[in-house]
Coordinates of C-alpha atoms in Angstrom, one line a residue:
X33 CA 60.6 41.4 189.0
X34 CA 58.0 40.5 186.3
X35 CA 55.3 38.1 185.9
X36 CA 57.7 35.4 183.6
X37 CA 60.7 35.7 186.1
X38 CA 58.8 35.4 189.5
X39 CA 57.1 32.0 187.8
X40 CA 60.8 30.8 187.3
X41 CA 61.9 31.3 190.3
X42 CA 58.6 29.4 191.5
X43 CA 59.9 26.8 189.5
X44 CA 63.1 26.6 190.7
X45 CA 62.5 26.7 194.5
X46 CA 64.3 24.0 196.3
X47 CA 60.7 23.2 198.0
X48 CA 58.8 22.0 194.7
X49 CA 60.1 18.6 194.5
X50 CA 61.0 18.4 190.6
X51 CA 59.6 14.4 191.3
X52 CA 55.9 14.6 192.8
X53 CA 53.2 12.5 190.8
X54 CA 49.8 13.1 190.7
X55 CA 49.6 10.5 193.4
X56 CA 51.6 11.7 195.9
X57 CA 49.7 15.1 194.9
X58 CA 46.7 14.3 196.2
X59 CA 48.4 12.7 199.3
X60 CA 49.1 16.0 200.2
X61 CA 45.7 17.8 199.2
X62 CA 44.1 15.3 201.6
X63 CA 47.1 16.4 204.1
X64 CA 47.2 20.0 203.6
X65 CA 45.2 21.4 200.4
X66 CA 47.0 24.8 200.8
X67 CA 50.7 23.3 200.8
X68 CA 49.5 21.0 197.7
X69 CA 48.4 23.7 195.8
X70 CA 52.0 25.2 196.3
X71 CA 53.4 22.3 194.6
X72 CA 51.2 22.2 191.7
X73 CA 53.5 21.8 188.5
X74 CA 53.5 19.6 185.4
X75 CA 50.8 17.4 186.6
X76 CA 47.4 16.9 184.7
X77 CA 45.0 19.3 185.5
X78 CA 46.7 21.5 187.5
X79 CA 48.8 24.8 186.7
X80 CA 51.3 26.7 188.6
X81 CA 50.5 30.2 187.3
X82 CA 47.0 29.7 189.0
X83 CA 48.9 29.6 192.5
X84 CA 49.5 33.1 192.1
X85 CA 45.7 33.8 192.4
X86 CA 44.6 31.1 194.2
X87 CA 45.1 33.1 197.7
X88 CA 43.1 35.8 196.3
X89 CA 40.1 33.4 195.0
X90 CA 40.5 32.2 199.0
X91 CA 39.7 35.2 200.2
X92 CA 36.6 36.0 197.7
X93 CA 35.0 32.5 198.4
X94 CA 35.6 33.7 202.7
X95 CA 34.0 37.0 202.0
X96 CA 31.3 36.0 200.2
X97 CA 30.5 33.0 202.5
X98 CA 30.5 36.1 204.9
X99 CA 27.9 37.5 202.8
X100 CA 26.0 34.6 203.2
X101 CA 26.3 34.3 207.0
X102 CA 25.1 38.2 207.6
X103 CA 21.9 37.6 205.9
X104 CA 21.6 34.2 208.1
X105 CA 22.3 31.6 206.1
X106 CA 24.4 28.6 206.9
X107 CA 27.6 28.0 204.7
X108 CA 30.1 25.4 204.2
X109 CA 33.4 26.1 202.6
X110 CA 35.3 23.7 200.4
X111 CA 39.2 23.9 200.3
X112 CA 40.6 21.8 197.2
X113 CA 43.2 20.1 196.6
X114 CA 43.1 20.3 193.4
X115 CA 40.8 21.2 190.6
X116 CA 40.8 19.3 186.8
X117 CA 39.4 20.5 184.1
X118 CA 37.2 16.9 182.6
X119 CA 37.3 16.6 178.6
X120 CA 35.1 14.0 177.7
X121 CA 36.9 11.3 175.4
X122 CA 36.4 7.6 174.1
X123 CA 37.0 5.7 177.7
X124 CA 35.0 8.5 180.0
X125 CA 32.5 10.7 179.1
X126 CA 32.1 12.9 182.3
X127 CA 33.0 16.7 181.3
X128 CA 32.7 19.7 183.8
X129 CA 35.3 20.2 187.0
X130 CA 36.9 17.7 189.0
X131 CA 37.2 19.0 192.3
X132 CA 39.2 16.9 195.0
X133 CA 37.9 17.7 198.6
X134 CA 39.2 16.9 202.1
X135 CA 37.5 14.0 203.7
X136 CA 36.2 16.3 206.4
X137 CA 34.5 18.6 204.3
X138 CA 33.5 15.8 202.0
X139 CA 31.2 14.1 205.1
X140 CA 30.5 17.5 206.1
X141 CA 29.0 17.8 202.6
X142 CA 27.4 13.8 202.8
X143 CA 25.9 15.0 206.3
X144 CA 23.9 17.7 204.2
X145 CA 22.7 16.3 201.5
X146 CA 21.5 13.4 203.9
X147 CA 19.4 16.0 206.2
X148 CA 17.7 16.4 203.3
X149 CA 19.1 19.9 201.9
X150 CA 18.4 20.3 198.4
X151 CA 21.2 22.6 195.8
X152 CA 19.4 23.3 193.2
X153 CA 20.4 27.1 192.7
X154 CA 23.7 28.6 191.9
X155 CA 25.7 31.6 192.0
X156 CA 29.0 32.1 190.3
X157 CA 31.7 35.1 190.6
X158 CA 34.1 34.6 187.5
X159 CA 37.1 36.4 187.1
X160 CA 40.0 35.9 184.3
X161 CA 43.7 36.2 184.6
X162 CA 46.5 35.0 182.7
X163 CA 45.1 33.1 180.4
X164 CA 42.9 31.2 183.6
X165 CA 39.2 31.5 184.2
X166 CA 39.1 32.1 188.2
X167 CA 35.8 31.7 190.1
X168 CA 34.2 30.6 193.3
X169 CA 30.7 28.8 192.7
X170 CA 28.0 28.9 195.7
X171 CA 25.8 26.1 195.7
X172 CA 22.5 27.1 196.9
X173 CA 19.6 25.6 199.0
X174 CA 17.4 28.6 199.1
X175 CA 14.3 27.2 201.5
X176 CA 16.9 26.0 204.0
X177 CA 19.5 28.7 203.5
X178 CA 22.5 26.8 203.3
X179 CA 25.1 27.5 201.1
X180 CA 27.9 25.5 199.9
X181 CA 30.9 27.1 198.2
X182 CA 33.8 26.0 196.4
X183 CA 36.8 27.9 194.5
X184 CA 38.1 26.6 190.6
X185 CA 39.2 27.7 187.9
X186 CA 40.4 25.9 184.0
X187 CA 42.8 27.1 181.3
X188 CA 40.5 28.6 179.1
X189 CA 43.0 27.6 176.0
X190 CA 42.8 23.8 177.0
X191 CA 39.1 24.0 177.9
X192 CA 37.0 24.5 174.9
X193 CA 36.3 20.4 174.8
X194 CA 35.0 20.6 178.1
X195 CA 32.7 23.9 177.4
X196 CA 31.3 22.8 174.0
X197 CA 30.3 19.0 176.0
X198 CA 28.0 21.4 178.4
X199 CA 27.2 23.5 175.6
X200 CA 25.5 20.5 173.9
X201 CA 24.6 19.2 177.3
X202 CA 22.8 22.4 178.5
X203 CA 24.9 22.1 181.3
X204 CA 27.7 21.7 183.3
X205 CA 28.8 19.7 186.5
X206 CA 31.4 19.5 188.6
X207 CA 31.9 16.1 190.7
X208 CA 33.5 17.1 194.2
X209 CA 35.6 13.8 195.2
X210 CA 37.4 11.9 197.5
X211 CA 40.6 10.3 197.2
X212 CA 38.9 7.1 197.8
X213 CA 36.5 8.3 194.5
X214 CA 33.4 8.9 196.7
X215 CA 31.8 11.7 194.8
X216 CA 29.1 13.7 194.7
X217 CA 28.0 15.2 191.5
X218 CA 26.4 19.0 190.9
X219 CA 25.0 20.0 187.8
X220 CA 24.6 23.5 186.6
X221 CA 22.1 24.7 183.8
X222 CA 22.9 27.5 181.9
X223 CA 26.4 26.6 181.3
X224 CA 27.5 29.7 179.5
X225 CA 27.9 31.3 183.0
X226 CA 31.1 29.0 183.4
X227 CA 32.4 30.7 180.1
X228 CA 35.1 33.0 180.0
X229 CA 34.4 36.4 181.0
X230 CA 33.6 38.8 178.3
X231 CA 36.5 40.9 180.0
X232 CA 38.7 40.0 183.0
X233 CA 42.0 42.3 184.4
X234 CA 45.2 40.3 185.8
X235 CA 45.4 41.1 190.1
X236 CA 43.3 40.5 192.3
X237 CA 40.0 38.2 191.3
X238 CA 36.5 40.1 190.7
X239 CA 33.4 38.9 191.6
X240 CA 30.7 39.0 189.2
X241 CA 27.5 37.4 190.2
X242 CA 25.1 35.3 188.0
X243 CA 22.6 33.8 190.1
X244 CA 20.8 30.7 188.1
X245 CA 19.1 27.3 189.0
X246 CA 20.9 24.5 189.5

């Protein structure tokens, strides 16, 4: 079957309700953030074609938390709901990557930052498939050795708004929310690193690291 039939049939599966808003969306993300992202659609900021990945860039952000865990460091891993791609305009100017957490992890991420642990490092694994920049970011405190990571990814043809705001920025963020909008906001210097890949392969997501302040 290829690529353009199996995301028909996606489409048409009697389990996607043709119906579901962006509300009741991100009722389920806070539900079940795996069984949202099977829904994801039409709705702004999300994109079907990414489910087909979205297992695989799973599995990277587990084995490189795994990574982190041999050499003894303490991890915490974000599961989204879903993941928007910010373009500043004239009624918001905030521009990087939404990222809608479960409560748990969210207070799990609260309880950190309140002991005092400090992200101000980064690594990045990017990855590019069909048409979608794929990668898992791993915030870093290096004194304490705790490191939080998180899975995204954009449409790299609907993006360029977002990249050239932390292009003149000199840097990006991504603002990991609630559905009650607590947020917490992570900035990135260096911003190129969330670029586009200078080459990517469709299958299974690559990691190529760029480790960079924060």
């Amino acid at each position: 079957m290829s690529d353009d039939a199996e995301r028909d049939e996606l489409v048409d599966d009697e389990t996607i309700p043709e119906d579901v808003d962006e509300a009741e969306l991100e009722e389920m993300a806070e539900e079940d953030p795996a069984a949202a992202f099977e829904h994801v659609g039409e709705i702004p900021g999300t994109h079907l074609r990414a489910a087909e990945f979205w297992d695989d860039i799973l599995a990277d952000m587990e084995a490189t938390a795994e990574e982190y865990e041999t050499d003894g460091w303490d991890t915490l891993q974000l599961h989204p709901g879903d993941v928007t791609a910010l373009v500043p305009d004239e009624h918001d100017d905030r521009f990087g990557l939404d990222v809608l957490a479960p409560d748990d992890e969210f207070e799990e991420l609260q309880g950190l930052l309140e002991g005092d642990a400090s992200f101000d490092a980064y690594e990045v694994f990017r990855a590019m498939a069909d048409g979608l920049v794929l990668f898992v970011v791993a915030m870093e405190d290096r004194d304490r050795e705790i490191a939080v990571l998180y899975p995204a990814y954009y449409d790299a043809q609907n993006a360029q708004a977002m990249l050239t705001a932390a292009e003149s920025a000199g840097e990006m963020r991504t603002y990991v929310r609630t559905l009650t909008e607590e947020q917490i906001e992570f900035t990135h210097d260096e911003p190129e690193n969330f670029g586009p890949p200078s080459r990517g392969r469709r299958g299974r997501v690559s990691r190529r690291r760029v480790s960079r302040r924060a």
